[in-house]
Each structure stands twice: as C-alpha cells, then as structure tokens.
Amino acid sequence: MGLAAAEAQQFHVLALIERLLKTSSYQVTAVDSGSKALEFLRLHEQGDQSAADIPSLSPDNHHQDVDVNLIITDYCMPGMTGYDLLRKIKGSNVFKDIPVVIMSSENEPSRINRCLEEGAEKFFVKPMQLSDVNKLRPHMLKGRSSMDMEDQSNFNKREQEQNIMT
C-alpha cells in the first residue's frame, strides 16, 4: 500500500450538508472548489463557453445532462469565495435564475448582506440543520418554475413560427 493510500485511510470526513441533502431525497453532486463548480456548470471566467472548451470533471460525469435546481456553496473555499462563485453564476446567461445558497461558520453581517444583495437566496450560518434544508425546497421550486416557464416560452415561439410557415 502506497503512502497516499495509507494517509487516505487515516482520515474520515463527515460531509454534513451532503448527507442532509441526500436524507431529504435530493440528488446531490459534490465538488471540492469553486473552480470545479464552474467546470461542472460549464462556465469560464470569460463568461458562458461551449462545452468543447472546458474539460469534464471525469469521464463518467455526464454533467451536461444534469438539471441543476439549486447551488449551495460554502463561503470559504479553495481558490475563490462563495461570493465570487455567486457573482459568476448570477453573471451567466444560462444559470442566473438558479437559486444560490451560501453558508459559512462565521456570522459576519457585512458578508451576509453582500451575498444577499448580489443575489443569494439564503445565507445560513453553520452548522446547518435538517430544518434549514427543508427551507431550501421553495427556492428549488422557484428555480425549476422559472426554467419551466422559459422552456414553455421557447415552445410557444417555435409553435408560432411553425404556424406562420404553414
């Protein structure tokens, strides 16, 4: 057994939020940094980019087929803050209507206000409880309904175009 394998066996990490979300019957995709989240969403620092320009997280991950209804992020992450990630998501044409929830172990009112002003739906101070997770459902439904309305609008436009052509 190599050193990396031996070190990995010494540590056990309990990811509370992922467990709480899965307990509440949500499909969860976990990434370990803001850049991985942007990669998963196929966003790049220059804005929305085509799928061909951004490598996938793994060959088994078919993230282009995943419908994201909510993004939940920690404020403190490697490489960028949750606030930075929020700004990139809200600046995206594709994901700007997806609800974003930020959590932090630090209860800093200026940080909380800045995130909420930039478009975060909620800001939770950790540790999150099951009751907090239950508060997420209306925000997910909001994200889904705005996407459904957009899909319906696109369908109606196509239907009108077809009627004009015939």
Short mmCIF file of N, CA and C in Angstrom, two decimals:
data_model
loop_
_atom_site.label_atom_id
_atom_site.label_comp_id
_atom_site.label_asym_id
_atom_site.label_seq_id
_atom_site.Cartn_x
_atom_site.Cartn_y
_atom_site.Cartn_z
N MET A 1 0.85 -1.16 0.00
CA MET A 1 0.00 0.00 0.00
C MET A 1 0.90 1.23 0.00
N GLY A 2 0.62 2.18 -0.91
CA GLY A 2 1.42 3.39 -1.03
C GLY A 2 1.14 4.36 0.09
N LEU A 3 1.98 5.37 0.21
CA LEU A 3 1.84 6.39 1.25
C LEU A 3 0.51 7.13 1.13
N ALA A 4 0.12 7.49 -0.08
CA ALA A 4 -1.14 8.22 -0.29
C ALA A 4 -2.32 7.38 0.18
N ALA A 5 -2.31 6.10 -0.12
CA ALA A 5 -3.41 5.21 0.30
C ALA A 5 -3.43 5.09 1.81
N ALA A 6 -2.26 4.98 2.43
CA ALA A 6 -2.20 4.88 3.89
C ALA A 6 -2.70 6.16 4.54
N GLU A 7 -2.32 7.32 4.00
CA GLU A 7 -2.79 8.59 4.54
C GLU A 7 -4.30 8.73 4.38
N ALA A 8 -4.83 8.32 3.25
CA ALA A 8 -6.26 8.43 3.00
C ALA A 8 -7.06 7.59 3.98
N GLN A 9 -6.52 6.46 4.41
CA GLN A 9 -7.23 5.61 5.35
C GLN A 9 -7.24 6.18 6.76
N GLN A 10 -6.35 7.11 7.07
CA GLN A 10 -6.28 7.68 8.40
C GLN A 10 -7.37 8.72 8.65
N PHE A 11 -7.94 9.26 7.62
CA PHE A 11 -8.89 10.35 7.77
C PHE A 11 -10.29 9.91 7.40
N HIS A 12 -11.24 10.37 8.16
CA HIS A 12 -12.65 10.12 7.86
C HIS A 12 -13.35 11.47 7.91
N VAL A 13 -13.97 11.85 6.81
CA VAL A 13 -14.62 13.14 6.73
C VAL A 13 -16.13 12.92 6.69
N LEU A 14 -16.83 13.60 7.54
CA LEU A 14 -18.29 13.57 7.54
C LEU A 14 -18.77 14.84 6.88
N ALA A 15 -19.35 14.72 5.70
CA ALA A 15 -19.86 15.87 4.97
C ALA A 15 -21.33 16.04 5.33
N LEU A 16 -21.59 16.86 6.31
CA LEU A 16 -22.92 17.01 6.87
C LEU A 16 -23.94 17.50 5.86
N ILE A 17 -23.61 18.52 5.13
CA ILE A 17 -24.60 19.09 4.21
C ILE A 17 -24.99 18.10 3.12
N GLU A 18 -24.00 17.40 2.57
CA GLU A 18 -24.32 16.41 1.54
C GLU A 18 -25.23 15.33 2.11
N ARG A 19 -24.93 14.88 3.30
CA ARG A 19 -25.74 13.84 3.96
C ARG A 19 -27.15 14.35 4.23
N LEU A 20 -27.26 15.59 4.73
CA LEU A 20 -28.58 16.16 4.99
C LEU A 20 -29.40 16.27 3.70
N LEU A 21 -28.76 16.70 2.64
CA LEU A 21 -29.48 16.84 1.37
C LEU A 21 -29.93 15.49 0.84
N LYS A 22 -29.06 14.50 0.91
CA LYS A 22 -29.42 13.16 0.44
C LYS A 22 -30.51 12.55 1.31
N THR A 23 -30.47 12.81 2.61
CA THR A 23 -31.50 12.33 3.52
C THR A 23 -32.86 12.92 3.13
N SER A 24 -32.84 14.14 2.59
CA SER A 24 -34.07 14.80 2.17
C SER A 24 -34.46 14.44 0.74
N SER A 25 -33.85 13.40 0.21
CA SER A 25 -34.16 12.86 -1.12
C SER A 25 -33.79 13.78 -2.28
N TYR A 26 -32.75 14.58 -2.11
CA TYR A 26 -32.24 15.39 -3.20
C TYR A 26 -31.11 14.64 -3.89
N GLN A 27 -31.04 14.81 -5.20
CA GLN A 27 -29.88 14.30 -5.92
C GLN A 27 -28.77 15.32 -5.71
N VAL A 28 -27.61 14.87 -5.28
CA VAL A 28 -26.52 15.78 -4.92
C VAL A 28 -25.30 15.48 -5.76
N THR A 29 -24.72 16.54 -6.31
CA THR A 29 -23.41 16.45 -6.95
C THR A 29 -22.48 17.31 -6.11
N ALA A 30 -21.42 16.73 -5.59
CA ALA A 30 -20.49 17.46 -4.74
C ALA A 30 -19.19 17.72 -5.50
N VAL A 31 -18.70 18.94 -5.38
CA VAL A 31 -17.39 19.31 -5.91
C VAL A 31 -16.61 19.96 -4.77
N ASP A 32 -15.29 20.02 -4.92
CA ASP A 32 -14.48 20.48 -3.80
C ASP A 32 -13.93 21.90 -3.94
N SER A 33 -14.37 22.64 -4.95
CA SER A 33 -13.89 24.02 -5.09
C SER A 33 -14.82 24.79 -6.02
N GLY A 34 -14.69 26.10 -5.96
CA GLY A 34 -15.47 26.95 -6.86
C GLY A 34 -15.13 26.72 -8.31
N SER A 35 -13.86 26.48 -8.60
CA SER A 35 -13.47 26.24 -10.00
C SER A 35 -14.08 24.94 -10.51
N LYS A 36 -14.18 23.92 -9.67
CA LYS A 36 -14.83 22.67 -10.07
C LYS A 36 -16.32 22.89 -10.30
N ALA A 37 -16.93 23.75 -9.48
CA ALA A 37 -18.35 24.08 -9.68
C ALA A 37 -18.54 24.77 -11.03
N LEU A 38 -17.67 25.72 -11.34
CA LEU A 38 -17.75 26.42 -12.63
C LEU A 38 -17.53 25.45 -13.78
N GLU A 39 -16.61 24.51 -13.59
CA GLU A 39 -16.35 23.50 -14.61
C GLU A 39 -17.59 22.63 -14.80
N PHE A 40 -18.20 22.21 -13.71
CA PHE A 40 -19.41 21.39 -13.78
C PHE A 40 -20.52 22.12 -14.52
N LEU A 41 -20.65 23.42 -14.23
CA LEU A 41 -21.69 24.22 -14.87
C LEU A 41 -21.31 24.65 -16.28
N ARG A 42 -20.06 24.36 -16.64
CA ARG A 42 -19.53 24.76 -17.95
C ARG A 42 -19.46 26.27 -18.10
N LEU A 43 -19.04 26.91 -17.05
CA LEU A 43 -18.81 28.35 -17.06
C LEU A 43 -17.32 28.60 -16.98
N HIS A 44 -16.90 29.66 -17.58
CA HIS A 44 -15.49 30.02 -17.59
C HIS A 44 -15.37 31.46 -17.15
N GLU A 45 -14.21 31.89 -16.77
CA GLU A 45 -14.04 33.27 -16.28
C GLU A 45 -14.46 34.31 -17.30
N GLN A 46 -14.39 34.01 -18.59
CA GLN A 46 -14.79 34.97 -19.61
C GLN A 46 -16.30 34.95 -19.84
N GLY A 47 -17.05 34.12 -19.12
CA GLY A 47 -18.49 34.05 -19.33
C GLY A 47 -18.87 32.65 -19.76
N ASP A 48 -20.07 32.52 -20.32
CA ASP A 48 -20.54 31.21 -20.78
C ASP A 48 -19.67 30.76 -21.94
N GLN A 49 -19.29 29.49 -21.93
CA GLN A 49 -18.49 28.96 -23.02
C GLN A 49 -19.09 27.65 -23.48
N SER A 50 -18.67 27.24 -24.65
CA SER A 50 -19.19 25.98 -25.17
C SER A 50 -18.57 24.81 -24.41
N ALA A 51 -19.25 23.70 -24.44
CA ALA A 51 -18.81 22.50 -23.72
C ALA A 51 -17.45 22.02 -24.21
N ALA A 52 -17.14 22.24 -25.46
CA ALA A 52 -15.88 21.74 -26.01
C ALA A 52 -14.68 22.46 -25.42
N ASP A 53 -14.87 23.68 -24.91
CA ASP A 53 -13.76 24.46 -24.39
C ASP A 53 -13.37 24.11 -22.96
N ILE A 54 -14.21 23.36 -22.26
CA ILE A 54 -13.95 23.07 -20.85
C ILE A 54 -13.94 21.56 -20.65
N PRO A 55 -12.84 21.02 -20.10
CA PRO A 55 -12.79 19.57 -19.89
C PRO A 55 -13.79 19.14 -18.83
N SER A 56 -14.24 17.90 -18.94
CA SER A 56 -15.20 17.39 -17.97
C SER A 56 -14.50 17.03 -16.67
N LEU A 57 -15.30 16.92 -15.61
CA LEU A 57 -14.74 16.56 -14.31
C LEU A 57 -14.17 15.16 -14.32
N SER A 58 -14.88 14.25 -14.96
CA SER A 58 -14.42 12.88 -15.08
C SER A 58 -15.14 12.25 -16.26
N PRO A 59 -14.58 11.20 -16.84
CA PRO A 59 -15.23 10.58 -17.98
C PRO A 59 -16.63 10.05 -17.66
N ASP A 60 -16.87 9.68 -16.40
CA ASP A 60 -18.17 9.12 -16.03
C ASP A 60 -19.20 10.19 -15.69
N ASN A 61 -18.79 11.45 -15.63
CA ASN A 61 -19.69 12.50 -15.18
C ASN A 61 -20.37 13.16 -16.38
N HIS A 62 -21.63 12.90 -16.57
CA HIS A 62 -22.38 13.46 -17.69
C HIS A 62 -23.11 14.71 -17.22
N HIS A 63 -22.36 15.71 -16.79
CA HIS A 63 -22.98 16.87 -16.17
C HIS A 63 -23.80 17.70 -17.13
N GLN A 64 -23.60 17.59 -18.43
CA GLN A 64 -24.41 18.36 -19.36
C GLN A 64 -25.86 17.89 -19.34
N ASP A 65 -26.12 16.69 -18.85
CA ASP A 65 -27.46 16.15 -18.78
C ASP A 65 -28.14 16.42 -17.45
N VAL A 66 -27.44 17.00 -16.49
CA VAL A 66 -27.98 17.22 -15.16
C VAL A 66 -28.69 18.56 -15.12
N ASP A 67 -29.91 18.55 -14.61
CA ASP A 67 -30.69 19.76 -14.42
C ASP A 67 -30.41 20.27 -13.01
N VAL A 68 -29.72 21.40 -12.88
CA VAL A 68 -29.38 21.94 -11.58
C VAL A 68 -30.52 22.84 -11.12
N ASN A 69 -31.09 22.55 -9.95
CA ASN A 69 -32.20 23.33 -9.42
C ASN A 69 -31.78 24.27 -8.30
N LEU A 70 -30.61 24.02 -7.71
CA LEU A 70 -30.12 24.84 -6.62
C LEU A 70 -28.62 24.65 -6.52
N ILE A 71 -27.93 25.73 -6.18
CA ILE A 71 -26.49 25.65 -5.93
C ILE A 71 -26.28 26.09 -4.50
N ILE A 72 -25.64 25.23 -3.72
CA ILE A 72 -25.32 25.57 -2.33
C ILE A 72 -23.81 25.52 -2.17
N THR A 73 -23.26 26.57 -1.62
CA THR A 73 -21.81 26.67 -1.52
C THR A 73 -21.39 27.22 -0.17
N ASP A 74 -20.22 26.84 0.24
CA ASP A 74 -19.62 27.43 1.43
C ASP A 74 -19.03 28.78 1.02
N TYR A 75 -18.97 29.71 1.94
CA TYR A 75 -18.35 30.99 1.64
C TYR A 75 -16.84 30.83 1.48
N CYS A 76 -16.23 30.05 2.36
CA CYS A 76 -14.78 29.84 2.33
C CYS A 76 -14.46 28.54 1.59
N MET A 77 -13.80 28.68 0.45
CA MET A 77 -13.42 27.53 -0.37
C MET A 77 -12.02 27.76 -0.92
N PRO A 78 -11.39 26.70 -1.40
CA PRO A 78 -10.09 26.89 -2.05
C PRO A 78 -10.25 27.64 -3.37
N GLY A 79 -9.39 28.62 -3.59
CA GLY A 79 -9.33 29.30 -4.88
C GLY A 79 -10.25 30.49 -5.06
N MET A 80 -11.43 30.47 -4.50
CA MET A 80 -12.36 31.59 -4.61
C MET A 80 -13.38 31.50 -3.48
N THR A 81 -14.01 32.61 -3.18
CA THR A 81 -15.03 32.60 -2.13
C THR A 81 -16.38 32.22 -2.73
N GLY A 82 -17.30 31.91 -1.86
CA GLY A 82 -18.67 31.65 -2.30
C GLY A 82 -19.27 32.89 -2.94
N TYR A 83 -18.86 34.06 -2.46
CA TYR A 83 -19.32 35.32 -3.06
C TYR A 83 -18.85 35.43 -4.51
N ASP A 84 -17.59 35.08 -4.77
CA ASP A 84 -17.06 35.11 -6.14
C ASP A 84 -17.82 34.14 -7.04
N LEU A 85 -18.08 32.95 -6.52
CA LEU A 85 -18.83 31.96 -7.28
C LEU A 85 -20.24 32.47 -7.57
N LEU A 86 -20.88 33.05 -6.57
CA LEU A 86 -22.21 33.63 -6.74
C LEU A 86 -22.22 34.66 -7.86
N ARG A 87 -21.25 35.54 -7.88
CA ARG A 87 -21.19 36.59 -8.91
C ARG A 87 -21.03 35.99 -10.31
N LYS A 88 -20.24 34.94 -10.42
CA LYS A 88 -20.05 34.30 -11.73
C LYS A 88 -21.34 33.61 -12.18
N ILE A 89 -22.04 32.97 -11.26
CA ILE A 89 -23.29 32.29 -11.60
C ILE A 89 -24.35 33.32 -11.99
N LYS A 90 -24.49 34.36 -11.19
CA LYS A 90 -25.51 35.38 -11.47
C LYS A 90 -25.16 36.20 -12.71
N GLY A 91 -23.90 36.20 -13.11
CA GLY A 91 -23.49 36.88 -14.33
C GLY A 91 -23.63 36.02 -15.58
N SER A 92 -24.03 34.79 -15.40
CA SER A 92 -24.19 33.85 -16.51
C SER A 92 -25.58 33.97 -17.12
N ASN A 93 -25.66 33.91 -18.43
CA ASN A 93 -26.96 33.92 -19.09
C ASN A 93 -27.75 32.66 -18.81
N VAL A 94 -27.06 31.54 -18.66
CA VAL A 94 -27.72 30.25 -18.51
C VAL A 94 -28.16 29.98 -17.07
N PHE A 95 -27.35 30.34 -16.09
CA PHE A 95 -27.60 29.95 -14.71
C PHE A 95 -28.03 31.09 -13.79
N LYS A 96 -28.24 32.29 -14.32
CA LYS A 96 -28.54 33.44 -13.47
C LYS A 96 -29.82 33.28 -12.65
N ASP A 97 -30.76 32.45 -13.11
CA ASP A 97 -32.01 32.26 -12.38
C ASP A 97 -31.99 31.09 -11.41
N ILE A 98 -30.88 30.34 -11.39
CA ILE A 98 -30.77 29.22 -10.46
C ILE A 98 -30.51 29.78 -9.06
N PRO A 99 -31.30 29.39 -8.07
CA PRO A 99 -31.09 29.89 -6.71
C PRO A 99 -29.73 29.44 -6.16
N VAL A 100 -29.06 30.36 -5.49
CA VAL A 100 -27.78 30.08 -4.87
C VAL A 100 -27.91 30.33 -3.37
N VAL A 101 -27.49 29.36 -2.58
CA VAL A 101 -27.50 29.47 -1.12
C VAL A 101 -26.05 29.40 -0.66
N ILE A 102 -25.70 30.30 0.24
CA ILE A 102 -24.33 30.34 0.76
C ILE A 102 -24.38 30.04 2.24
N MET A 103 -23.37 29.33 2.72
CA MET A 103 -23.29 29.03 4.14
C MET A 103 -21.87 29.35 4.62
N SER A 104 -21.78 29.65 5.91
CA SER A 104 -20.49 29.98 6.50
C SER A 104 -20.54 29.68 7.99
N SER A 105 -19.40 29.38 8.55
CA SER A 105 -19.33 29.18 10.00
C SER A 105 -19.16 30.52 10.72
N GLU A 106 -18.93 31.58 9.96
CA GLU A 106 -18.73 32.91 10.54
C GLU A 106 -19.97 33.76 10.32
N ASN A 107 -20.52 34.29 11.38
CA ASN A 107 -21.71 35.12 11.32
C ASN A 107 -21.29 36.58 11.19
N GLU A 108 -20.95 36.98 9.96
CA GLU A 108 -20.49 38.34 9.69
C GLU A 108 -21.57 39.07 8.90
N PRO A 109 -22.29 40.01 9.53
CA PRO A 109 -23.39 40.69 8.85
C PRO A 109 -23.01 41.34 7.52
N SER A 110 -21.84 41.94 7.42
CA SER A 110 -21.45 42.59 6.15
C SER A 110 -21.30 41.55 5.04
N ARG A 111 -20.75 40.40 5.37
CA ARG A 111 -20.59 39.31 4.40
C ARG A 111 -21.97 38.80 3.98
N ILE A 112 -22.83 38.59 4.95
CA ILE A 112 -24.18 38.08 4.67
C ILE A 112 -24.94 39.05 3.78
N ASN A 113 -24.93 40.34 4.15
CA ASN A 113 -25.64 41.34 3.36
C ASN A 113 -25.11 41.44 1.94
N ARG A 114 -23.79 41.40 1.80
CA ARG A 114 -23.18 41.49 0.46
C ARG A 114 -23.63 40.33 -0.42
N CYS A 115 -23.68 39.14 0.13
CA CYS A 115 -24.11 37.96 -0.64
C CYS A 115 -25.59 38.06 -1.02
N LEU A 116 -26.41 38.48 -0.07
CA LEU A 116 -27.84 38.61 -0.35
C LEU A 116 -28.10 39.72 -1.38
N GLU A 117 -27.37 40.81 -1.29
CA GLU A 117 -27.52 41.90 -2.26
C GLU A 117 -27.09 41.47 -3.66
N GLU A 118 -26.13 40.58 -3.73
CA GLU A 118 -25.63 40.11 -5.03
C GLU A 118 -26.53 39.04 -5.63
N GLY A 119 -27.51 38.54 -4.87
CA GLY A 119 -28.47 37.60 -5.46
C GLY A 119 -28.60 36.26 -4.77
N ALA A 120 -27.89 36.04 -3.67
CA ALA A 120 -28.05 34.77 -2.95
C ALA A 120 -29.48 34.70 -2.40
N GLU A 121 -30.08 33.53 -2.49
CA GLU A 121 -31.44 33.35 -1.97
C GLU A 121 -31.45 33.29 -0.46
N LYS A 122 -30.46 32.61 0.10
CA LYS A 122 -30.35 32.43 1.54
C LYS A 122 -28.89 32.44 1.93
N PHE A 123 -28.64 32.76 3.19
CA PHE A 123 -27.32 32.66 3.77
C PHE A 123 -27.50 31.98 5.12
N PHE A 124 -26.94 30.79 5.27
CA PHE A 124 -27.07 30.02 6.51
C PHE A 124 -25.75 30.05 7.26
N VAL A 125 -25.86 30.20 8.57
CA VAL A 125 -24.68 30.08 9.43
C VAL A 125 -24.63 28.63 9.88
N LYS A 126 -23.46 28.00 9.68
CA LYS A 126 -23.28 26.59 10.02
C LYS A 126 -23.20 26.41 11.54
N PRO A 127 -23.57 25.27 12.03
CA PRO A 127 -23.92 24.07 11.27
C PRO A 127 -25.37 24.12 10.80
N MET A 128 -25.58 23.60 9.60
CA MET A 128 -26.93 23.53 9.07
C MET A 128 -27.67 22.37 9.71
N GLN A 129 -28.95 22.57 9.88
CA GLN A 129 -29.81 21.56 10.47
C GLN A 129 -30.79 21.06 9.39
N LEU A 130 -31.45 19.97 9.68
CA LEU A 130 -32.46 19.44 8.76
C LEU A 130 -33.54 20.48 8.50
N SER A 131 -33.89 21.26 9.50
CA SER A 131 -34.91 22.31 9.32
C SER A 131 -34.43 23.35 8.30
N ASP A 132 -33.13 23.64 8.26
CA ASP A 132 -32.58 24.56 7.25
C ASP A 132 -32.71 23.96 5.86
N VAL A 133 -32.42 22.68 5.75
CA VAL A 133 -32.52 22.00 4.45
C VAL A 133 -33.96 22.06 3.95
N ASN A 134 -34.92 21.90 4.86
CA ASN A 134 -36.33 21.95 4.47
C ASN A 134 -36.72 23.33 3.94
N LYS A 135 -36.01 24.37 4.34
CA LYS A 135 -36.27 25.72 3.86
C LYS A 135 -35.78 25.92 2.42
N LEU A 136 -35.02 24.98 1.89
CA LEU A 136 -34.49 25.10 0.54
C LEU A 136 -35.52 24.76 -0.54
N ARG A 137 -36.48 23.90 -0.23
CA ARG A 137 -37.43 23.41 -1.23
C ARG A 137 -38.12 24.54 -2.01
N PRO A 138 -38.66 25.58 -1.36
CA PRO A 138 -39.31 26.63 -2.16
C PRO A 138 -38.36 27.31 -3.14
N HIS A 139 -37.09 27.41 -2.77
CA HIS A 139 -36.12 28.04 -3.67
C HIS A 139 -35.83 27.14 -4.87
N MET A 140 -35.81 25.83 -4.64
CA MET A 140 -35.61 24.90 -5.75
C MET A 140 -36.80 24.92 -6.68
N LEU A 141 -37.98 25.00 -6.13
CA LEU A 141 -39.19 25.07 -6.96
C LEU A 141 -39.20 26.36 -7.76
N LYS A 142 -38.72 27.44 -7.15
CA LYS A 142 -38.63 28.71 -7.86
C LYS A 142 -37.69 28.60 -9.05
N GLY A 143 -36.52 27.98 -8.82
CA GLY A 143 -35.56 27.78 -9.90
C GLY A 143 -36.13 26.91 -11.00
N ARG A 144 -36.84 25.87 -10.62
CA ARG A 144 -37.44 24.97 -11.60
C ARG A 144 -38.55 25.66 -12.37
N SER A 145 -39.41 26.43 -11.68
CA SER A 145 -40.54 27.06 -12.36
C SER A 145 -40.07 28.12 -13.34
N SER A 146 -39.00 28.86 -13.01
CA SER A 146 -38.51 29.85 -13.97
C SER A 146 -37.92 29.17 -15.19
N MET A 147 -37.28 28.00 -15.00
CA MET A 147 -36.75 27.26 -16.14
C MET A 147 -37.90 26.68 -16.95
N ASP A 148 -38.95 26.16 -16.27
CA ASP A 148 -40.10 25.62 -16.97
C ASP A 148 -40.81 26.69 -17.78
N MET A 149 -40.93 27.91 -17.22
CA MET A 149 -41.57 29.00 -17.94
C MET A 149 -40.75 29.37 -19.17
N GLU A 150 -39.43 29.36 -19.04
CA GLU A 150 -38.57 29.66 -20.18
C GLU A 150 -38.73 28.59 -21.26
N ASP A 151 -38.76 27.33 -20.85
CA ASP A 151 -38.97 26.24 -21.81
C ASP A 151 -40.32 26.39 -22.50
N GLN A 152 -41.38 26.74 -21.73
CA GLN A 152 -42.71 26.92 -22.30
C GLN A 152 -42.72 28.08 -23.27
N SER A 153 -42.03 29.16 -22.91
CA SER A 153 -41.95 30.33 -23.79
C SER A 153 -41.26 29.97 -25.10
N ASN A 154 -40.16 29.23 -25.03
CA ASN A 154 -39.45 28.80 -26.24
C ASN A 154 -40.33 27.89 -27.08
N PHE A 155 -41.09 27.00 -26.43
CA PHE A 155 -42.01 26.10 -27.14
C PHE A 155 -43.07 26.93 -27.87
N ASN A 156 -43.64 27.93 -27.17
CA ASN A 156 -44.68 28.77 -27.78
C ASN A 156 -44.14 29.54 -28.97
N LYS A 157 -42.91 30.04 -28.89
CA LYS A 157 -42.30 30.76 -30.01
C LYS A 157 -42.11 29.85 -31.21
N ARG A 158 -41.61 28.62 -30.95
CA ARG A 158 -41.42 27.67 -32.05
C ARG A 158 -42.76 27.31 -32.69
N GLU A 159 -43.78 27.14 -31.85
CA GLU A 159 -45.11 26.79 -32.36
C GLU A 159 -45.67 27.93 -33.23
N GLN A 160 -45.48 29.18 -32.79
CA GLN A 160 -45.94 30.31 -33.56
C GLN A 160 -45.19 30.41 -34.89
N GLU A 161 -43.89 30.17 -34.87
CA GLU A 161 -43.10 30.20 -36.11
C GLU A 161 -43.57 29.14 -37.08
N GLN A 162 -43.89 27.96 -36.58
CA GLN A 162 -44.36 26.89 -37.44
C GLN A 162 -45.73 27.24 -38.03
N ASN A 163 -46.59 27.88 -37.25
CA ASN A 163 -47.92 28.28 -37.76
C ASN A 163 -47.80 29.34 -38.84
N ILE A 164 -46.83 30.22 -38.70
CA ILE A 164 -46.62 31.26 -39.71
C ILE A 164 -46.14 30.63 -41.01
N MET A 165 -45.29 29.63 -40.91
CA MET A 165 -44.72 28.98 -42.09
C MET A 165 -45.75 28.15 -42.84
N THR A 166 -46.78 27.66 -42.18
CA THR A 166 -47.76 26.78 -42.84
C THR A 166 -48.95 27.53 -43.37
#
